[in-house]
Coordinates of C-alpha atoms and ligand atoms in Angstrom, one line a residue:
M1190 CA 0.0 0.0 -0.1
L1191 CA 1.2 3.4 -0.9
T1192 CA 0.1 5.6 2.1
G1193 CA -1.1 9.2 1.6
L1194 CA 1.1 11.8 2.8
M1195 CA -1.5 13.8 4.9
M1196 CA -1.3 14.8 8.4
H1197 CA -3.0 12.7 10.8
A1198 CA -5.5 14.9 12.8
P1199 CA -8.0 12.8 14.7
L1200 CA -11.7 14.3 14.5
Q1201 CA -12.3 15.7 17.7
I1202 CA -15.4 17.6 19.2
S1203 CA -12.9 19.9 20.9
A1204 CA -12.1 21.4 17.5
L1205 CA -15.4 22.6 17.1
I1206 CA -15.6 24.9 19.9
Q1207 CA -12.0 26.0 19.3
H1208 CA -12.7 27.0 15.6
A1209 CA -15.8 28.9 16.7
E1210 CA -13.9 30.8 19.2
R1211 CA -11.0 31.6 16.8
W1212 CA -13.0 32.4 13.6
H1213 CA -16.6 33.3 15.0
G1214 CA -15.5 34.4 18.3
D1215 CA -18.1 37.3 18.4
T1216 CA -21.0 35.5 17.0
E1217 CA -23.7 35.2 19.6
I1218 CA -25.4 32.4 21.6
V1219 CA -28.6 33.7 23.2
S1220 CA -30.5 31.3 25.6
R1221 CA -34.0 31.6 27.5
R1222 CA -32.9 30.6 30.8
T1223 CA -35.0 28.5 33.2
E1224 CA -34.5 31.5 35.5
G1225 CA -36.8 33.4 33.3
D1226 CA -34.5 36.0 31.6
I1227 CA -32.6 36.0 28.4
H1228 CA -29.0 35.3 28.6
R1229 CA -26.5 36.3 25.5
Y1230 CA -22.8 35.8 25.3
T1231 CA -20.7 34.8 22.4
W1232 CA -18.6 31.6 21.1
R1233 CA -15.4 33.1 22.7
D1234 CA -17.3 33.3 26.2
A1235 CA -18.7 29.7 25.4
H1236 CA -15.2 28.5 25.1
R1237 CA -13.9 30.2 28.0
R1238 CA -16.6 28.7 30.3
T1239 CA -16.2 25.4 28.8
R1240 CA -12.6 25.4 29.7
L1241 CA -13.5 26.5 33.3
L1242 CA -16.0 23.6 33.5
A1243 CA -13.5 21.2 32.0
N1244 CA -11.1 22.1 35.0
A1245 CA -14.1 21.7 37.3
L1246 CA -14.8 18.2 36.0
K1247 CA -11.1 17.4 36.5
R1248 CA -11.0 18.7 40.0
L1249 CA -14.2 16.6 40.9
G1250 CA -12.1 13.5 39.9
C1251 CA -13.7 12.6 36.5
Q1252 CA -11.7 10.0 34.6
A1253 CA -11.6 9.3 31.0
G1254 CA -14.5 7.5 29.9
D1255 CA -16.7 8.5 32.7
R1256 CA -20.4 9.3 31.8
I1257 CA -21.8 12.8 33.0
G1258 CA -25.6 12.8 33.0
T1259 CA -27.6 15.9 32.0
L1260 CA -31.3 16.5 32.7
A1261 CA -31.6 20.0 30.9
W1262 CA -33.3 22.1 28.4
N1263 CA -31.5 23.6 25.6
G1264 CA -29.4 26.5 26.7
Y1265 CA -25.9 27.9 27.0
R1266 CA -24.8 25.9 30.2
H1267 CA -26.0 22.7 28.6
L1268 CA -23.9 23.6 25.8
E1269 CA -21.0 24.1 27.9
I1270 CA -21.5 20.6 29.3
Y1271 CA -21.7 19.1 25.8
F1272 CA -18.2 20.5 24.9
A1273 CA -16.3 20.3 28.2
T1274 CA -17.3 16.7 28.7
S1275 CA -16.6 15.3 25.4
G1276 CA -13.6 17.6 24.8
S1277 CA -11.8 16.2 28.0
E1278 CA -12.6 12.5 27.2
L1279 CA -15.7 12.2 29.2
V1280 CA -19.1 10.9 27.8
C1281 CA -22.0 13.4 27.7
H1282 CA -25.1 11.4 28.7
T1283 CA -28.2 13.5 27.9
I1284 CA -31.4 12.2 29.6
N1285 CA -34.8 12.7 28.3
P1286 CA -36.8 14.1 31.2
R1287 CA -40.0 13.3 29.8
L1288 CA -39.5 9.6 30.2
F1289 CA -41.1 7.9 33.1
P1290 CA -39.2 8.4 36.6
E1291 CA -38.5 4.7 36.6
Q1292 CA -37.0 4.8 33.1
I1293 CA -34.7 7.7 34.0
A1294 CA -33.6 5.9 37.1
Y1295 CA -32.8 2.7 35.1
I1296 CA -30.9 4.9 32.6
V1297 CA -28.9 6.7 35.2
N1298 CA -27.9 3.5 36.9
H1299 CA -27.2 1.5 33.7
A1300 CA -25.0 4.4 32.2
Q1301 CA -23.4 4.4 35.7
D1302 CA -23.6 8.3 35.6
Q1303 CA -20.8 9.8 37.8
Y1304 CA -22.4 13.4 38.3
L1305 CA -25.5 14.7 37.1
F1306 CA -26.0 18.1 36.0
F1307 CA -29.6 19.4 35.9
D1308 CA -31.9 22.5 35.3
I1309 CA -33.7 23.7 38.4
T1310 CA -37.0 22.8 36.9
F1311 CA -36.0 19.1 37.4
L1312 CA -35.3 19.4 41.0
P1313 CA -38.5 17.8 42.3
L1314 CA -38.0 15.0 39.7
L1315 CA -34.5 14.5 41.2
E1316 CA -35.3 14.7 44.9
A1317 CA -38.0 12.0 44.4
L1318 CA -35.6 9.8 42.4
A1319 CA -32.4 10.4 44.6
P1320 CA -32.8 7.3 46.7
Q1321 CA -32.6 5.2 43.5
L1322 CA -29.7 7.0 42.4
G1323 CA -26.8 5.9 44.8
G1324 CA -24.1 5.7 42.4
V1325 CA -24.3 9.4 41.3
K1326 CA -21.2 11.2 43.4
A1327 CA -23.1 14.8 43.2
F1328 CA -26.0 16.5 41.4
V1329 CA -24.9 19.8 39.7
A1330 CA -27.9 22.4 39.7
M1331 CA -27.2 24.4 36.6
T1332 CA -27.8 27.9 38.0
D1333 CA -26.0 30.3 40.3
R1334 CA -26.1 30.5 44.2
D1335 CA -28.8 33.3 44.2
H1336 CA -31.3 31.0 42.1
L1337 CA -30.5 27.7 44.0
P1338 CA -33.7 26.7 45.8
D1339 CA -34.1 25.1 49.1
S1340 CA -33.7 21.4 48.7
S1341 CA -33.7 17.9 50.2
L1342 CA -31.4 16.6 47.4
P1343 CA -28.3 15.1 48.8
R1344 CA -24.9 15.8 47.6
L1345 CA -25.9 19.0 45.8
L1346 CA -23.5 21.1 44.2
C1347 CA -23.9 24.7 42.2
Y1348 CA -22.8 25.0 38.7
E1349 CA -21.8 28.7 38.9
T1350 CA -20.0 28.2 42.3
L1351 CA -18.0 25.3 40.4
L1352 CA -16.9 27.4 37.7
E1353 CA -16.0 30.5 39.8
A1354 CA -13.3 28.4 41.6
E1355 CA -11.5 27.6 38.4
D1356 CA -9.1 28.9 36.0
D1357 CA -9.7 29.4 32.3
Q1358 CA -6.5 27.6 31.0
F1359 CA -7.2 24.1 29.8
E1360 CA -5.5 22.3 27.1
W1361 CA -8.0 20.0 25.2
P1362 CA -6.3 16.5 25.1
S1363 CA -5.6 14.6 21.9
F1364 CA -6.9 11.3 21.6
D1365 CA -8.3 8.6 19.1
E1366 CA -11.3 9.8 17.2
N1367 CA -13.2 6.7 17.9
T1368 CA -13.6 7.6 21.6
A1369 CA -16.9 7.9 22.9
S1370 CA -18.3 11.2 23.1
S1371 CA -22.0 11.1 24.0
L1372 CA -24.9 8.8 24.9
C1373 CA -28.6 9.0 24.2
Y1374 CA -31.1 6.3 25.3
T1375 CA -33.8 5.6 22.9
S1376 CA -37.3 5.8 24.3
G1377 CA -38.5 2.6 23.0
T1378 CA -42.0 1.8 23.4
T1379 CA -41.3 -1.4 24.9
G1380 CA -38.7 -2.9 27.1
N1381 CA -36.1 -1.0 28.7
P1382 CA -34.4 2.2 26.9
K1383 CA -31.3 1.2 24.9
G1384 CA -28.1 3.3 25.0
V1385 CA -26.7 4.8 21.4
L1386 CA -23.0 5.7 22.2
Y1387 CA -21.6 8.2 19.8
S1388 CA -18.0 8.8 19.1
H1389 CA -16.0 12.0 18.3
R1390 CA -15.4 10.7 14.6
S1391 CA -19.3 9.9 14.1
T1392 CA -20.3 13.2 15.5
L1393 CA -17.8 15.2 13.4
L1394 CA -18.8 13.5 10.1
H1395 CA -22.5 13.8 11.0
S1396 CA -22.0 17.6 11.6
L1397 CA -20.3 18.0 8.3
A1398 CA -22.9 16.1 6.5
I1399 CA -25.9 18.0 8.0
A1400 CA -24.5 21.3 7.2
L1401 CA -24.4 20.6 3.6
P1402 CA -26.5 22.5 1.2
D1403 CA -28.8 19.7 0.4
A1404 CA -29.3 18.8 4.1
L1405 CA -29.6 21.8 6.6
D1406 CA -27.5 24.1 4.6
L1407 CA -25.9 25.7 7.6
S1408 CA -23.6 28.8 7.3
A1409 CA -22.3 31.7 9.3
R1410 CA -24.9 33.7 7.7
D1411 CA -27.4 31.7 9.7
C1412 CA -29.1 32.1 13.0
V1413 CA -30.4 28.8 14.1
L1414 CA -32.8 28.1 16.8
P1415 CA -33.1 24.3 17.9
V1416 CA -36.6 23.6 19.2
V1417 CA -35.6 19.8 19.1
P1418 CA -34.1 19.1 22.7
M1419 CA -30.7 18.6 23.4
F1420 CA -31.7 15.5 25.3
H1421 CA -33.2 14.1 22.1
V1422 CA -30.2 12.8 19.9
N1423 CA -28.2 16.0 20.5
A1424 CA -30.8 18.3 19.2
W1425 CA -30.2 16.5 15.8
G1426 CA -26.5 17.4 15.8
I1427 CA -27.2 21.3 15.6
P1428 CA -25.0 22.1 18.8
Y1429 CA -21.9 20.5 16.8
A1430 CA -22.7 21.9 13.4
A1431 CA -23.3 25.4 14.5
P1432 CA -19.6 26.0 15.9
M1433 CA -18.3 24.3 12.8
T1434 CA -20.2 26.6 10.3
G1435 CA -20.1 29.5 12.8
C1436 CA -23.9 30.0 13.0
K1437 CA -25.5 32.3 15.7
L1438 CA -27.4 29.8 18.1
V1439 CA -30.7 30.7 19.9
F1440 CA -31.7 28.2 22.9
P1441 CA -35.4 28.4 23.7
G1442 CA -34.9 26.8 27.2
P1443 CA -38.0 25.2 28.7
K1444 CA -40.7 27.6 26.8
L1445 CA -41.5 25.8 23.6
D1446 CA -45.1 27.4 23.0
G1447 CA -45.9 29.4 19.9
A1448 CA -45.8 32.8 21.3
S1449 CA -42.3 32.3 23.1
L1450 CA -40.7 30.9 20.0
T1451 CA -42.0 33.5 17.9
E1452 CA -40.7 36.2 20.1
L1453 CA -37.3 34.6 19.9
F1454 CA -37.5 34.4 16.1
E1455 CA -38.2 38.1 15.6
Q1456 CA -36.1 39.3 18.5
E1457 CA -33.0 37.4 17.3
G1458 CA -33.4 37.2 13.6
V1459 CA -33.8 33.3 13.4
T1460 CA -33.4 32.0 9.8
V1461 CA -33.5 28.3 10.5
T1462 CA -35.3 26.1 13.1
A1463 CA -35.9 22.4 13.7
G1464 CA -38.3 20.5 15.6
V1465 CA -40.9 17.8 15.5
P1466 CA -44.4 18.2 14.1
T1467 CA -46.4 18.6 17.4
V1468 CA -44.5 21.7 18.1
W1469 CA -45.3 23.1 14.6
L1470 CA -48.7 22.5 14.9
A1471 CA -48.9 24.7 18.0
L1472 CA -46.7 27.3 16.3
L1473 CA -48.9 27.6 13.1
Q1474 CA -52.0 28.0 15.2
H1475 CA -50.4 30.8 17.1
W1476 CA -49.3 32.5 13.8
K1477 CA -52.8 32.1 12.6
Q1478 CA -54.3 33.6 15.7
T1479 CA -51.9 36.5 15.8
D1480 CA -51.7 37.2 11.9
Y1481 CA -48.1 36.8 12.2
R1482 CA -45.7 36.7 9.3
P1483 CA -42.0 35.6 9.8
S1484 CA -39.7 38.4 8.9
T1485 CA -36.3 36.5 8.8
L1486 CA -37.2 32.5 9.2
N1487 CA -36.7 30.8 5.9
R1488 CA -36.0 27.3 6.8
V1489 CA -38.1 25.0 9.0
V1490 CA -36.6 21.4 9.5
I1491 CA -39.4 19.1 10.4
G1492 CA -38.4 15.4 11.5
G1493 CA -39.1 12.8 14.3
A1494 CA -42.6 12.1 12.7
A1495 CA -44.2 12.8 9.3
P1496 CA -45.7 16.1 8.8
P1497 CA -49.4 16.4 7.6
E1498 CA -49.7 17.8 4.1
S1499 CA -51.5 20.8 5.5
M1500 CA -48.4 21.8 7.7
V1501 CA -46.2 21.7 4.8
R1502 CA -48.6 23.7 2.8
S1503 CA -49.0 26.3 5.3
F1504 CA -45.3 26.7 6.1
V1505 CA -44.6 26.9 2.4
Q1506 CA -47.8 29.0 1.0
D1507 CA -48.8 30.9 3.9
Y1508 CA -45.6 32.0 5.4
G1509 CA -43.0 31.5 2.5
C1510 CA -40.6 29.1 4.5
H1511 CA -38.8 26.4 2.9
V1512 CA -39.6 23.1 4.5
L1513 CA -37.0 20.5 5.1
H1514 CA -38.5 17.2 5.8
A1515 CA -35.9 15.2 7.5
W1516 CA -35.9 11.4 8.8
G1517 CA -33.7 9.7 11.0
M1518 CA -33.4 8.0 14.4
S1519 CA -31.3 8.0 17.5
E1520 CA -29.3 5.1 16.2
M1521 CA -28.4 7.3 13.3
S1522 CA -27.1 10.5 15.1
P1523 CA -29.9 11.0 13.8
V1524 CA -30.0 12.3 10.2
G1525 CA -30.4 9.9 7.5
T1526 CA -32.2 11.6 4.8
V1527 CA -33.6 15.0 4.1
Y1528 CA -35.8 16.4 1.3
A1529 CA -34.1 18.7 -1.2
P1530 CA -35.1 18.8 -5.0
K1531 CA -32.7 18.1 -7.9
F1532 CA -31.5 19.9 -10.9
K1533 CA -34.0 18.0 -13.0
H1534 CA -36.7 19.6 -10.9
K1535 CA -35.5 23.0 -11.6
D1536 CA -38.8 24.0 -13.4
A1537 CA -41.2 22.3 -11.2
T1538 CA -43.8 24.4 -9.4
Q1539 CA -44.2 24.3 -5.8
E1540 CA -47.5 22.3 -6.3
Q1541 CA -45.6 19.7 -8.2
L1542 CA -42.7 19.3 -5.7
L1543 CA -45.2 19.1 -2.7
P1544 CA -45.5 15.2 -2.9
L1545 CA -41.8 14.8 -3.2
Q1546 CA -41.6 17.0 -0.2
L1547 CA -43.9 14.8 1.8
K1548 CA -41.7 11.9 1.3
Q1549 CA -38.8 11.4 3.8
G1550 CA -36.1 12.8 1.7
R1551 CA -33.0 11.5 0.0
P1552 CA -29.9 9.9 1.8
V1553 CA -27.3 12.5 2.7
F1554 CA -23.6 11.1 1.9
G1555 CA -22.6 8.8 4.4
V1556 CA -25.7 7.0 4.8
D1557 CA -26.3 4.1 2.6
M1558 CA -29.7 2.3 2.6
R1559 CA -32.0 -0.5 1.2
I1560 CA -35.4 -2.1 1.4
I1561 CA -35.7 -5.7 1.8
D1562 CA -38.5 -8.5 1.8
A1563 CA -39.1 -11.0 4.3
N1564 CA -36.5 -13.3 2.7
N1565 CA -33.7 -10.4 3.0
T1566 CA -33.7 -10.0 -0.8
P1567 CA -33.3 -6.2 -1.8
L1568 CA -36.4 -4.6 -3.5
P1569 CA -36.5 -2.2 -6.4
H1570 CA -36.0 1.6 -6.0
D1571 CA -39.3 2.1 -8.1
G1572 CA -41.4 4.0 -5.5
V1573 CA -43.8 1.3 -5.4
A1574 CA -42.3 -1.8 -3.7
F1575 CA -42.1 -1.5 0.1
G1576 CA -40.1 -3.3 2.6
D1577 CA -38.1 -3.2 5.8
L1578 CA -35.6 -0.3 5.5
Q1579 CA -32.0 -1.0 6.5
V1580 CA -29.1 1.7 6.7
R1581 CA -25.4 1.3 7.1
G1582 CA -22.8 4.2 7.5
P1583 CA -20.0 5.7 9.7
W1584 CA -22.5 7.6 12.1
I1585 CA -24.9 4.5 12.6
C1586 CA -24.9 2.6 15.8
S1587 CA -23.2 -0.9 15.4
Q1588 CA -24.4 -2.3 18.7
Y1589 CA -26.4 -0.8 21.8
Y1590 CA -24.2 0.2 24.7
E1591 CA -23.7 -2.6 27.2
R1592 CA -26.1 -5.0 25.4
E1593 CA -25.7 -8.0 23.5
R1594 CA -25.9 -7.5 19.8
G1595 CA -29.5 -8.1 18.7
A1596 CA -31.1 -9.0 15.4
E1597 CA -31.4 -5.4 14.5
H1598 CA -27.9 -5.4 13.6
S1599 CA -27.4 -8.0 10.9
D1600 CA -24.1 -10.0 10.3
D1601 CA -23.6 -8.4 6.9
G1602 CA -23.4 -4.9 8.5
W1603 CA -26.8 -3.4 8.1
F1604 CA -28.9 -1.9 10.9
S1605 CA -32.7 -2.7 10.4
T1606 CA -34.5 0.7 11.1
G1607 CA -37.8 -0.9 12.1
D1608 CA -39.4 1.3 9.4
V1609 CA -41.2 0.1 6.3
A1610 CA -40.5 2.3 3.2
T1611 CA -40.4 2.7 -0.6
I1612 CA -37.4 4.2 -2.4
D1613 CA -38.0 5.9 -5.7
S1614 CA -35.6 6.0 -8.8
D1615 CA -34.3 9.5 -7.6
G1616 CA -33.5 8.1 -4.2
Y1617 CA -36.2 9.7 -2.2
M1618 CA -37.5 7.5 0.5
Q1619 CA -40.9 7.4 1.8
I1620 CA -41.9 5.7 5.0
T1621 CA -45.2 3.8 4.9
D1622 CA -45.0 2.4 8.3
R1623 CA -43.2 1.1 11.6
S1624 CA -42.7 -2.5 10.9
K1625 CA -44.8 -3.3 13.9
D1626 CA -47.5 -0.8 12.9
V1627 CA -48.3 -2.0 9.6
I1628 CA -51.8 -3.2 8.9
K1629 CA -51.8 -6.7 7.5
S1630 CA -55.2 -7.3 5.8
G1631 CA -55.6 -10.5 3.6
G1632 CA -51.8 -11.2 3.3
E1633 CA -51.4 -7.5 2.0
W1634 CA -50.0 -4.4 3.5
I1635 CA -52.0 -1.3 4.4
S1636 CA -49.9 1.7 5.4
S1637 CA -51.2 3.1 8.6
I1638 CA -49.2 6.5 7.9
A1639 CA -51.0 6.8 4.6
L1640 CA -54.4 6.5 6.3
E1641 CA -53.3 9.0 9.0
N1642 CA -52.1 11.4 6.4
I1643 CA -55.4 11.6 4.6
M1644 CA -57.4 11.9 7.7
M1645 CA -55.1 14.7 9.2
S1646 CA -55.6 16.9 5.9
H1647 CA -59.2 17.0 6.9
P1648 CA -59.6 20.7 8.5
A1649 CA -61.6 19.4 11.7
V1650 CA -59.0 16.8 12.5
A1651 CA -56.2 17.7 15.1
E1652 CA -54.7 14.2 15.4
A1653 CA -55.4 10.7 13.6
A1654 CA -53.9 7.3 14.2
A1655 CA -54.7 4.1 12.2
I1656 CA -54.5 0.7 13.8
G1657 CA -55.0 -2.8 12.9
I1658 CA -58.1 -4.6 14.4
R1659 CA -58.6 -8.2 14.4
H1660 CA -60.9 -9.3 11.7
P1661 CA -62.3 -13.0 11.3
K1662 CA -62.0 -12.9 7.5
W1663 CA -59.1 -10.4 6.7
D1664 CA -56.8 -11.1 9.8
E1665 CA -56.7 -7.4 10.5
R1666 CA -58.5 -4.5 9.2
P1667 CA -58.0 -0.7 10.0
I1668 CA -59.6 1.7 12.2
L1669 CA -59.0 5.4 12.4
V1670 CA -58.8 6.9 15.9
I1671 CA -59.3 10.6 15.6
V1672 CA -59.0 13.7 17.8
R1673 CA -61.1 16.6 16.5
K1674 CA -59.8 20.1 16.8
N1675 CA -61.2 22.3 19.6
G1676 CA -64.7 23.2 18.7
Q1677 CA -65.1 21.3 15.3
S1678 CA -67.6 18.9 14.6
L1679 CA -66.9 15.7 12.5
S1680 CA -69.2 12.6 12.3
R1681 CA -68.0 9.0 11.5
E1682 CA -69.7 9.1 8.1
E1683 CA -68.1 12.5 7.1
A1684 CA -64.7 11.0 8.2
L1685 CA -65.2 7.8 6.0
A1686 CA -66.4 9.9 3.1
W1687 CA -63.2 11.8 3.3
F1688 CA -61.2 8.8 2.1
E1689 CA -63.3 8.3 -1.0
G1690 CA -61.3 8.4 -4.3
K1691 CA -58.1 8.8 -2.2
I1692 CA -57.2 5.2 -1.6
A1693 CA -57.8 1.8 -2.9
K1694 CA -61.1 0.4 -1.7
W1695 CA -59.7 -2.5 0.3
W1696 CA -57.8 0.3 2.4
M1697 CA -60.9 2.0 3.7
P1698 CA -61.1 2.1 7.4
N1699 CA -63.7 -0.2 8.8
D1700 CA -64.5 2.1 11.6
I1701 CA -63.8 5.6 13.0
V1702 CA -63.5 6.3 16.9
F1703 CA -63.3 9.6 18.3
L1704 CA -61.2 10.3 21.6
D1705 CA -60.3 13.4 23.6
E1706 CA -56.6 12.7 23.1
L1707 CA -54.1 10.2 21.9
P1708 CA -51.3 8.6 24.1
H1709 CA -47.9 9.9 23.3
T1710 CA -44.2 8.8 23.9
A1711 CA -41.8 10.9 25.7
T1712 CA -40.5 12.2 22.1
G1713 CA -44.1 13.1 21.1
K1714 CA -44.9 10.1 18.9
V1715 CA -48.4 8.4 19.1
Q1716 CA -48.0 5.3 21.2
K1717 CA -49.7 2.9 18.9
L1718 CA -49.0 0.0 21.2
K1719 CA -51.1 1.6 24.0
L1720 CA -53.9 2.1 21.4
R1721 CA -53.7 -1.5 20.2
E1722 CA -54.0 -2.5 23.7
R1723 CA -56.9 -0.4 24.6
F1724 CA -58.7 -1.6 21.3
H1725 CA -57.6 -5.1 21.9
D1726 CA -61.2 -6.5 22.2
Y1727 CA -62.9 -3.9 19.9
V1728 CA -65.4 -5.3 17.6
L1729 CA -65.7 -4.1 14.1
P1730 CA -69.1 -3.3 12.8
D1731 CA -68.9 -6.0 10.0
A1732 CA -67.0 -8.7 11.9
Ligands
LIG2428 P1 -36.1 8.5 17.6 O1 -35.2 7.5 17.6 O2 -36.8 8.5 18.6 O3 -35.8 9.7 16.6 O4 -37.3 7.7 16.5 C1 -36.7 7.4 15.0 C2 -38.1 6.9 14.4 O5 -38.8 8.2 14.2 C3 -37.9 6.4 13.0 O6 -37.4 5.2 12.9 C4 -39.1 6.9 12.3 O7 -40.2 5.7 12.6 C5 -39.7 7.9 13.0 N1 -39.3 9.3 12.3 C6 -38.4 10.1 12.3 N2 -38.4 11.1 11.3 C7 -39.5 10.7 10.8 C8 -40.3 11.5 9.6 N3 -39.9 12.5 8.8 N4 -41.5 10.8 9.0 C9 -41.9 9.6 9.6 N5 -41.2 9.1 10.6 C10 -40.4 9.6 11.2

């Protein structure tokens, strides 16, 4: 082998914050704090405080590879923890506070977190859980002494007090780029959560990929506000891609309602934002009620679940925003595909592009994907054949943390996503279902997502979920469980009529059920399993 004559520079997370300080030092990071006010500083300040924290972690006795937990909203202190831990060879373990308390205790103990940093809003949660968290050496409240509430929490430290005691000189160590950098547990709907352990290398490659023009298109001319939490797959990688590209960053803290987000969009000149459909639903309602029009926002990233067509239309047609529909998962750091048109689409109208935009997008470089049938045979990329979606690449998990390798990781190097999808000849992937949610009728598959999308396009429908109900002849038949919008009326017959002409006859739901609300997971996805349990003994009208 003739070896290339290039320098060996390991891809390390510390390089990101150093780059941001050196070349974008006066670019701002603005945070709505849990204390209630707005905090602003720069990448230069962020790096300085990150070094203070790295020294504090050292003084606390943290050793390479130790996991440091966080229970925190999106904010500048959380950002400092991201960089101080990973940069000094520790693992930043972000914990989703919306999980059930037992799951949180399980996660902290499974990860063996040495220290747990938390926003003061989570103090009552930790006070209740503390007896189960004996392995945690200390709990660090992310606030200053003045805002530290009285508490029964044992081993309590104060973040700002820790930093005050430190020096801002810290040399980031150099180490192997495959070293673990952060840890995030998936909020599976069954069984215990599973840990995905990211590396410095995977994080940097993922950041490069998501900043690309056909992905999030991030640059030093952008001001990005991640609504997606830093405890959910590292806010989709934005806290790393921002210092890489020199973006201004705006953190919304705990306030994710339409009015609070809109205020930050306007005050800070936000150009890009990212979040799940549930958040955007509330935002659009607020915009409509207040006759608001965004003045600087031009890109809205929607991922985590499929957006209804009406949402995409509204952002594009009513508010002039580009919608970047993205798909991925915790196991994929998370970004796998993003919607962007191609050169061949240059003359297409917005209306012509809409069906493409509703698909989950094209793979970004670094992600390889295929769909397979039950015999493991790859299916054609014709936009029609659908099968189990598998992926592979340098930022896709090869095994869960401290667990035996499971069937989802195949011997030939693919990861089964658990999604069912089509891929068309241009590479646009469309999710038709979760493999466990697909409705199997007479040996054929009915896409629950397709039914839900149609139902959600009805103006009176706030949310809809399609599930399979046992049927003596067909094995399973679909029903639609619907939540109506406040003050809107919709009858069973009107709901069924909405499907006429939009789907094949045999996809027609056999019944409609109205509920006041649907059960959701900690990451805002409808809990189909709960719904299926609830409707386990449901008898269809024609059964
Ligand atoms: P999580 O690991 O919690 O991010 O969940 C990942 C799962 O969310 C994926 O496997 C998909 O089932 C679902 N998901 C993510 N993005 C989308 C999307 N754009 N459309 C439909 N489902 C999505």
